[in-house]
Amino acid sequence: YDEISTDALADNFAEGEIADLEAMRVKGLIKINANSVKVVPGEKLAKKLIVVANIIDPKAVEMIAIAGGESTQLVEG
């Protein structure tokens, strides 16, 4: 897993954007060959984002929701 914080998402995505694996790769936030990512809580998240990741820390889910965004954790299998 590559890890990314809610701070990095807030710094690199605009309000309402979808922050999924492909978008994170394109922005250079995770390795180009990464096929899974874990979102961890940071200091802030004041933007409404749609976050899609393999694992999202419960505190990060809470931060995303408080900012008015949505989070989707991908089910592996």
PDB file of N, CA and C in Angstrom:
ATOM      1  N   TYR A   1       0.826  -1.198   0.000  1.00  0.00           N
ATOM      2  CA  TYR A   1       0.000   0.000   0.000  1.00  0.00           C
ATOM      3  C   TYR A   1       0.866   1.256   0.000  1.00  0.00           C
ATOM      4  N   ASP A   2       0.456   2.227  -0.790  1.00  0.00           N
ATOM      5  CA  ASP A   2       0.988   3.574  -0.649  1.00  0.00           C
ATOM      6  C   ASP A   2       0.060   4.277   0.336  1.00  0.00           C
ATOM      7  N   GLU A   3       0.603   5.179   1.136  1.00  0.00           N
ATOM      8  CA  GLU A   3      -0.229   5.941   2.066  1.00  0.00           C
ATOM      9  C   GLU A   3      -0.304   7.385   1.614  1.00  0.00           C
ATOM     10  N   ILE A   4      -1.459   7.984   1.824  1.00  0.00           N
ATOM     11  CA  ILE A   4      -1.646   9.403   1.538  1.00  0.00           C
ATOM     12  C   ILE A   4      -2.493   9.984   2.655  1.00  0.00           C
ATOM     13  N   SER A   5      -2.171  11.202   3.058  1.00  0.00           N
ATOM     14  CA  SER A   5      -2.913  11.828   4.150  1.00  0.00           C
ATOM     15  C   SER A   5      -4.019  12.730   3.611  1.00  0.00           C
ATOM     16  N   THR A   6      -4.955  13.029   4.480  1.00  0.00           N
ATOM     17  CA  THR A   6      -6.017  13.962   4.097  1.00  0.00           C
ATOM     18  C   THR A   6      -5.425  15.338   3.786  1.00  0.00           C
ATOM     19  N   ASP A   7      -4.290  15.681   4.403  1.00  0.00           N
ATOM     20  CA  ASP A   7      -3.623  16.951   4.096  1.00  0.00           C
ATOM     21  C   ASP A   7      -3.202  16.987   2.629  1.00  0.00           C
ATOM     22  N   ALA A   8      -2.588  15.902   2.160  1.00  0.00           N
ATOM     23  CA  ALA A   8      -2.134  15.842   0.766  1.00  0.00           C
ATOM     24  C   ALA A   8      -3.327  15.897  -0.189  1.00  0.00           C
ATOM     25  N   LEU A   9      -4.423  15.258   0.178  1.00  0.00           N
ATOM     26  CA  LEU A   9      -5.619  15.328  -0.660  1.00  0.00           C
ATOM     27  C   LEU A   9      -6.125  16.759  -0.732  1.00  0.00           C
ATOM     28  N   ALA A  10      -6.202  17.427   0.419  1.00  0.00           N
ATOM     29  CA  ALA A  10      -6.683  18.814   0.465  1.00  0.00           C
ATOM     30  C   ALA A  10      -5.789  19.750  -0.344  1.00  0.00           C
ATOM     31  N   ASP A  11      -4.484  19.505  -0.302  1.00  0.00           N
ATOM     32  CA  ASP A  11      -3.527  20.368  -1.007  1.00  0.00           C
ATOM     33  C   ASP A  11      -3.532  20.154  -2.515  1.00  0.00           C
ATOM     34  N   ASN A  12      -3.966  18.985  -2.976  1.00  0.00           N
ATOM     35  CA  ASN A  12      -3.802  18.636  -4.388  1.00  0.00           C
ATOM     36  C   ASN A  12      -5.099  18.449  -5.173  1.00  0.00           C
ATOM     37  N   PHE A  13      -6.225  18.467  -4.495  1.00  0.00           N
ATOM     38  CA  PHE A  13      -7.505  18.297  -5.177  1.00  0.00           C
ATOM     39  C   PHE A  13      -8.391  19.506  -4.923  1.00  0.00           C
ATOM     40  N   ALA A  14      -9.182  19.862  -5.937  1.00  0.00           N
ATOM     41  CA  ALA A  14     -10.114  20.982  -5.823  1.00  0.00           C
ATOM     42  C   ALA A  14     -11.430  20.506  -5.222  1.00  0.00           C
ATOM     43  N   GLU A  15     -12.169  21.432  -4.684  1.00  0.00           N
ATOM     44  CA  GLU A  15     -13.488  21.161  -4.120  1.00  0.00           C
ATOM     45  C   GLU A  15     -14.324  20.337  -5.103  1.00  0.00           C
ATOM     46  N   GLY A  16     -14.904  19.236  -4.613  1.00  0.00           N
ATOM     47  CA  GLY A  16     -15.787  18.412  -5.428  1.00  0.00           C
ATOM     48  C   GLY A  16     -15.102  17.388  -6.321  1.00  0.00           C
ATOM     49  N   GLU A  17     -13.781  17.409  -6.373  1.00  0.00           N
ATOM     50  CA  GLU A  17     -13.056  16.455  -7.225  1.00  0.00           C
ATOM     51  C   GLU A  17     -13.107  15.041  -6.669  1.00  0.00           C
ATOM     52  N   ILE A  18     -12.937  14.079  -7.559  1.00  0.00           N
ATOM     53  CA  ILE A  18     -12.848  12.673  -7.159  1.00  0.00           C
ATOM     54  C   ILE A  18     -11.372  12.326  -6.971  1.00  0.00           C
ATOM     55  N   ALA A  19     -11.030  11.910  -5.765  1.00  0.00           N
ATOM     56  CA  ALA A  19      -9.664  11.512  -5.437  1.00  0.00           C
ATOM     57  C   ALA A  19      -9.621   9.989  -5.402  1.00  0.00           C
ATOM     58  N   ASP A  20      -9.372   9.392  -6.571  1.00  0.00           N
ATOM     59  CA  ASP A  20      -9.241   7.932  -6.647  1.00  0.00           C
ATOM     60  C   ASP A  20      -7.817   7.572  -7.028  1.00  0.00           C
ATOM     61  N   LEU A  21      -7.536   6.282  -7.153  1.00  0.00           N
ATOM     62  CA  LEU A  21      -6.169   5.847  -7.412  1.00  0.00           C
ATOM     63  C   LEU A  21      -5.595   6.477  -8.669  1.00  0.00           C
ATOM     64  N   GLU A  22      -6.361   6.500  -9.746  1.00  0.00           N
ATOM     65  CA  GLU A  22      -5.859   7.046 -11.006  1.00  0.00           C
ATOM     66  C   GLU A  22      -5.539   8.533 -10.868  1.00  0.00           C
ATOM     67  N   ALA A  23      -6.427   9.286 -10.233  1.00  0.00           N
ATOM     68  CA  ALA A  23      -6.186  10.722 -10.050  1.00  0.00           C
ATOM     69  C   ALA A  23      -4.952  10.961  -9.178  1.00  0.00           C
ATOM     70  N   MET A  24      -4.783  10.132  -8.147  1.00  0.00           N
ATOM     71  CA  MET A  24      -3.607  10.270  -7.277  1.00  0.00           C
ATOM     72  C   MET A  24      -2.326   9.955  -8.046  1.00  0.00           C
ATOM     73  N   ARG A  25      -2.383   8.959  -8.928  1.00  0.00           N
ATOM     74  CA  ARG A  25      -1.217   8.625  -9.771  1.00  0.00           C
ATOM     75  C   ARG A  25      -0.881   9.786 -10.706  1.00  0.00           C
ATOM     76  N   VAL A  26      -1.894  10.311 -11.385  1.00  0.00           N
ATOM     77  CA  VAL A  26      -1.695  11.397 -12.345  1.00  0.00           C
ATOM     78  C   VAL A  26      -1.061  12.612 -11.669  1.00  0.00           C
ATOM     79  N   LYS A  27      -1.466  12.887 -10.436  1.00  0.00           N
ATOM     80  CA  LYS A  27      -0.938  14.040  -9.700  1.00  0.00           C
ATOM     81  C   LYS A  27       0.405  13.739  -9.034  1.00  0.00           C
ATOM     82  N   GLY A  28       0.890  12.502  -9.170  1.00  0.00           N
ATOM     83  CA  GLY A  28       2.180  12.141  -8.604  1.00  0.00           C
ATOM     84  C   GLY A  28       2.169  11.950  -7.095  1.00  0.00           C
ATOM     85  N   LEU A  29       0.992  11.695  -6.534  1.00  0.00           N
ATOM     86  CA  LEU A  29       0.883  11.549  -5.083  1.00  0.00           C
ATOM     87  C   LEU A  29       1.176  10.134  -4.607  1.00  0.00           C
ATOM     88  N   ILE A  30       1.021   9.171  -5.484  1.00  0.00           N
ATOM     89  CA  ILE A  30       1.372   7.780  -5.184  1.00  0.00           C
ATOM     90  C   ILE A  30       2.211   7.251  -6.343  1.00  0.00           C
ATOM     91  N   LYS A  31       2.879   6.150  -6.105  1.00  0.00           N
ATOM     92  CA  LYS A  31       3.715   5.561  -7.150  1.00  0.00           C
ATOM     93  C   LYS A  31       2.873   5.203  -8.371  1.00  0.00           C
ATOM     94  N   ILE A  32       3.440   5.365  -9.536  1.00  0.00           N
ATOM     95  CA  ILE A  32       2.719   5.116 -10.779  1.00  0.00           C
ATOM     96  C   ILE A  32       2.248   3.660 -10.882  1.00  0.00           C
ATOM     97  N   ASN A  33       2.994   2.744 -10.247  1.00  0.00           N
ATOM     98  CA  ASN A  33       2.625   1.323 -10.311  1.00  0.00           C
ATOM     99  C   ASN A  33       1.859   0.846  -9.078  1.00  0.00           C
ATOM    100  N   ALA A  34       1.494   1.781  -8.195  1.00  0.00           N
ATOM    101  CA  ALA A  34       0.736   1.409  -6.993  1.00  0.00           C
ATOM    102  C   ALA A  34      -0.655   0.946  -7.399  1.00  0.00           C
ATOM    103  N   ASN A  35      -1.076  -0.180  -6.841  1.00  0.00           N
ATOM    104  CA  ASN A  35      -2.428  -0.654  -7.155  1.00  0.00           C
ATOM    105  C   ASN A  35      -3.312  -0.667  -5.916  1.00  0.00           C
ATOM    106  N   SER A  36      -2.812  -0.078  -4.831  1.00  0.00           N
ATOM    107  CA  SER A  36      -3.628   0.067  -3.630  1.00  0.00           C
ATOM    108  C   SER A  36      -3.111   1.252  -2.823  1.00  0.00           C
ATOM    109  N   VAL A  37      -4.041   1.906  -2.148  1.00  0.00           N
ATOM    110  CA  VAL A  37      -3.679   3.091  -1.367  1.00  0.00           C
ATOM    111  C   VAL A  37      -4.479   3.116  -0.066  1.00  0.00           C
ATOM    112  N   LYS A  38      -3.831   3.634   0.966  1.00  0.00           N
ATOM    113  CA  LYS A  38      -4.472   3.806   2.269  1.00  0.00           C
ATOM    114  C   LYS A  38      -4.505   5.299   2.576  1.00  0.00           C
ATOM    115  N   VAL A  39      -5.691   5.806   2.909  1.00  0.00           N
ATOM    116  CA  VAL A  39      -5.844   7.207   3.298  1.00  0.00           C
ATOM    117  C   VAL A  39      -5.776   7.285   4.815  1.00  0.00           C
ATOM    118  N   VAL A  40      -4.864   8.123   5.304  1.00  0.00           N
ATOM    119  CA  VAL A  40      -4.678   8.296   6.743  1.00  0.00           C
ATOM    120  C   VAL A  40      -5.049   9.729   7.123  1.00  0.00           C
ATOM    121  N   PRO A  41      -5.450   9.943   8.376  1.00  0.00           N
ATOM    122  CA  PRO A  41      -5.840  11.300   8.775  1.00  0.00           C
ATOM    123  C   PRO A  41      -4.639  12.226   8.863  1.00  0.00           C
ATOM    124  N   GLY A  42      -4.877  13.457   8.505  1.00  0.00           N
ATOM    125  CA  GLY A  42      -3.858  14.492   8.640  1.00  0.00           C
ATOM    126  C   GLY A  42      -4.361  15.554   9.605  1.00  0.00           C
ATOM    127  N   GLU A  43      -3.879  16.757   9.420  1.00  0.00           N
ATOM    128  CA  GLU A  43      -4.259  17.867  10.295  1.00  0.00           C
ATOM    129  C   GLU A  43      -5.578  18.509   9.884  1.00  0.00           C
ATOM    130  N   LYS A  44      -5.865  18.469   8.568  1.00  0.00           N
ATOM    131  CA  LYS A  44      -6.998  19.250   8.081  1.00  0.00           C
ATOM    132  C   LYS A  44      -7.663  18.587   6.885  1.00  0.00           C
ATOM    133  N   LEU A  45      -8.879  18.985   6.654  1.00  0.00           N
ATOM    134  CA  LEU A  45      -9.580  18.686   5.407  1.00  0.00           C
ATOM    135  C   LEU A  45     -10.807  19.579   5.398  1.00  0.00           C
ATOM    136  N   ALA A  46     -10.729  20.659   4.643  1.00  0.00           N
ATOM    137  CA  ALA A  46     -11.818  21.632   4.609  1.00  0.00           C
ATOM    138  C   ALA A  46     -12.505  21.667   3.248  1.00  0.00           C
ATOM    139  N   LYS A  47     -12.206  20.683   2.406  1.00  0.00           N
ATOM    140  CA  LYS A  47     -12.810  20.627   1.083  1.00  0.00           C
ATOM    141  C   LYS A  47     -13.714  19.417   0.973  1.00  0.00           C
ATOM    142  N   LYS A  48     -14.789  19.583   0.231  1.00  0.00           N
ATOM    143  CA  LYS A  48     -15.701  18.473  -0.048  1.00  0.00           C
ATOM    144  C   LYS A  48     -15.084  17.656  -1.180  1.00  0.00           C
ATOM    145  N   LEU A  49     -14.592  16.467  -0.856  1.00  0.00           N
ATOM    146  CA  LEU A  49     -13.969  15.588  -1.843  1.00  0.00           C
ATOM    147  C   LEU A  49     -14.681  14.242  -1.862  1.00  0.00           C
ATOM    148  N   ILE A  50     -14.568  13.568  -2.977  1.00  0.00           N
ATOM    149  CA  ILE A  50     -15.043  12.195  -3.096  1.00  0.00           C
ATOM    150  C   ILE A  50     -13.786  11.328  -3.119  1.00  0.00           C
ATOM    151  N   VAL A  51     -13.569  10.589  -2.048  1.00  0.00           N
ATOM    152  CA  VAL A  51     -12.342   9.818  -1.881  1.00  0.00           C
ATOM    153  C   VAL A  51     -12.630   8.333  -2.075  1.00  0.00           C
ATOM    154  N   VAL A  52     -11.878   7.710  -2.978  1.00  0.00           N
ATOM    155  CA  VAL A  52     -12.013   6.277  -3.254  1.00  0.00           C
ATOM    156  C   VAL A  52     -10.648   5.652  -3.041  1.00  0.00           C
ATOM    157  N   ALA A  53     -10.558   4.700  -2.098  1.00  0.00           N
ATOM    158  CA  ALA A  53      -9.276   4.066  -1.798  1.00  0.00           C
ATOM    159  C   ALA A  53      -9.508   2.653  -1.282  1.00  0.00           C
ATOM    160  N   ASN A  54      -8.439   1.875  -1.253  1.00  0.00           N
ATOM    161  CA  ASN A  54      -8.524   0.498  -0.775  1.00  0.00           C
ATOM    162  C   ASN A  54      -8.803   0.449   0.727  1.00  0.00           C
ATOM    163  N   ILE A  55      -8.109   1.303   1.473  1.00  0.00           N
ATOM    164  CA  ILE A  55      -8.296   1.376   2.922  1.00  0.00           C
ATOM    165  C   ILE A  55      -8.394   2.853   3.296  1.00  0.00           C
ATOM    166  N   ILE A  56      -9.377   3.193   4.107  1.00  0.00           N
ATOM    167  CA  ILE A  56      -9.505   4.556   4.612  1.00  0.00           C
ATOM    168  C   ILE A  56      -9.625   4.467   6.126  1.00  0.00           C
ATOM    169  N   ASP A  57      -8.664   5.063   6.795  1.00  0.00           N
ATOM    170  CA  ASP A  57      -8.659   5.066   8.257  1.00  0.00           C
ATOM    171  C   ASP A  57      -9.980   5.655   8.758  1.00  0.00           C
ATOM    172  N   PRO A  58     -10.559   5.078   9.828  1.00  0.00           N
ATOM    173  CA  PRO A  58     -11.836   5.591  10.346  1.00  0.00           C
ATOM    174  C   PRO A  58     -11.817   7.092  10.666  1.00  0.00           C
ATOM    175  N   LYS A  59     -10.722   7.599  11.187  1.00  0.00           N
ATOM    176  CA  LYS A  59     -10.612   9.038  11.486  1.00  0.00           C
ATOM    177  C   LYS A  59     -10.631   9.845  10.178  1.00  0.00           C
ATOM    178  N   ALA A  60     -10.004   9.326   9.124  1.00  0.00           N
ATOM    179  CA  ALA A  60     -10.023  10.010   7.825  1.00  0.00           C
ATOM    180  C   ALA A  60     -11.438  10.001   7.245  1.00  0.00           C
ATOM    181  N   VAL A  61     -12.168   8.898   7.417  1.00  0.00           N
ATOM    182  CA  VAL A  61     -13.566   8.828   6.969  1.00  0.00           C
ATOM    183  C   VAL A  61     -14.370   9.921   7.658  1.00  0.00           C
ATOM    184  N   GLU A  62     -14.147  10.077   8.957  1.00  0.00           N
ATOM    185  CA  GLU A  62     -14.852  11.100   9.737  1.00  0.00           C
ATOM    186  C   GLU A  62     -14.512  12.504   9.226  1.00  0.00           C
ATOM    187  N   MET A  63     -13.229  12.755   8.959  1.00  0.00           N
ATOM    188  CA  MET A  63     -12.802  14.069   8.465  1.00  0.00           C
ATOM    189  C   MET A  63     -13.444  14.376   7.109  1.00  0.00           C
ATOM    190  N   ILE A  64     -13.481  13.384   6.236  1.00  0.00           N
ATOM    191  CA  ILE A  64     -14.070  13.553   4.900  1.00  0.00           C
ATOM    192  C   ILE A  64     -15.555  13.891   5.042  1.00  0.00           C
ATOM    193  N   ALA A  65     -16.253  13.169   5.918  1.00  0.00           N
ATOM    194  CA  ALA A  65     -17.681  13.400   6.128  1.00  0.00           C
ATOM    195  C   ALA A  65     -17.952  14.777   6.719  1.00  0.00           C
ATOM    196  N   ILE A  66     -17.158  15.195   7.681  1.00  0.00           N
ATOM    197  CA  ILE A  66     -17.335  16.507   8.316  1.00  0.00           C
ATOM    198  C   ILE A  66     -17.164  17.625   7.283  1.00  0.00           C
ATOM    199  N   ALA A  67     -16.259  17.420   6.320  1.00  0.00           N
ATOM    200  CA  ALA A  67     -16.027  18.412   5.268  1.00  0.00           C
ATOM    201  C   ALA A  67     -17.116  18.378   4.198  1.00  0.00           C
ATOM    202  N   GLY A  68     -18.066  17.431   4.319  1.00  0.00           N
ATOM    203  CA  GLY A  68     -19.162  17.350   3.362  1.00  0.00           C
ATOM    204  C   GLY A  68     -18.907  16.417   2.199  1.00  0.00           C
ATOM    205  N   GLY A  69     -17.797  15.688   2.258  1.00  0.00           N
ATOM    206  CA  GLY A  69     -17.435  14.783   1.172  1.00  0.00           C
ATOM    207  C   GLY A  69     -17.953  13.379   1.385  1.00  0.00           C
ATOM    208  N   GLU A  70     -17.513  12.504   0.495  1.00  0.00           N
ATOM    209  CA  GLU A  70     -17.894  11.090   0.550  1.00  0.00           C
ATOM    210  C   GLU A  70     -16.635  10.243   0.486  1.00  0.00           C
ATOM    211  N   SER A  71     -16.691   9.088   1.114  1.00  0.00           N
ATOM    212  CA  SER A  71     -15.570   8.148   1.027  1.00  0.00           C
ATOM    213  C   SER A  71     -16.090   6.765   0.668  1.00  0.00           C
ATOM    214  N   THR A  72     -15.354   6.098  -0.187  1.00  0.00           N
ATOM    215  CA  THR A  72     -15.687   4.737  -0.581  1.00  0.00           C
ATOM    216  C   THR A  72     -14.449   3.888  -0.409  1.00  0.00           C
ATOM    217  N   GLN A  73     -14.589   2.851   0.400  1.00  0.00           N
ATOM    218  CA  GLN A  73     -13.485   1.910   0.586  1.00  0.00           C
ATOM    219  C   GLN A  73     -13.704   0.735  -0.348  1.00  0.00           C
ATOM    220  N   LEU A  74     -12.712   0.456  -1.175  1.00  0.00           N
ATOM    221  CA  LEU A  74     -12.819  -0.621  -2.145  1.00  0.00           C
ATOM    222  C   LEU A  74     -12.706  -1.975  -1.459  1.00  0.00           C
ATOM    223  N   VAL A  75     -13.520  -2.894  -1.859  1.00  0.00           N
ATOM    224  CA  VAL A  75     -13.489  -4.245  -1.313  1.00  0.00           C
ATOM    225  C   VAL A  75     -12.618  -5.097  -2.216  1.00  0.00           C
ATOM    226  N   GLU A  76     -11.611  -5.704  -1.605  1.00  0.00           N
ATOM    227  CA  GLU A  76     -10.719  -6.560  -2.393  1.00  0.00           C
ATOM    228  C   GLU A  76     -11.242  -7.979  -2.368  1.00  0.00           C
ATOM    229  N   GLY A  77     -11.011  -8.661  -3.487  1.00  0.00           N
ATOM    230  CA  GLY A  77     -11.472 -10.039  -3.493  1.00  0.00           C
ATOM    231  C   GLY A  77     -11.481 -10.656  -4.810  1.00  0.00           C
TER     232      GLY A  77
END
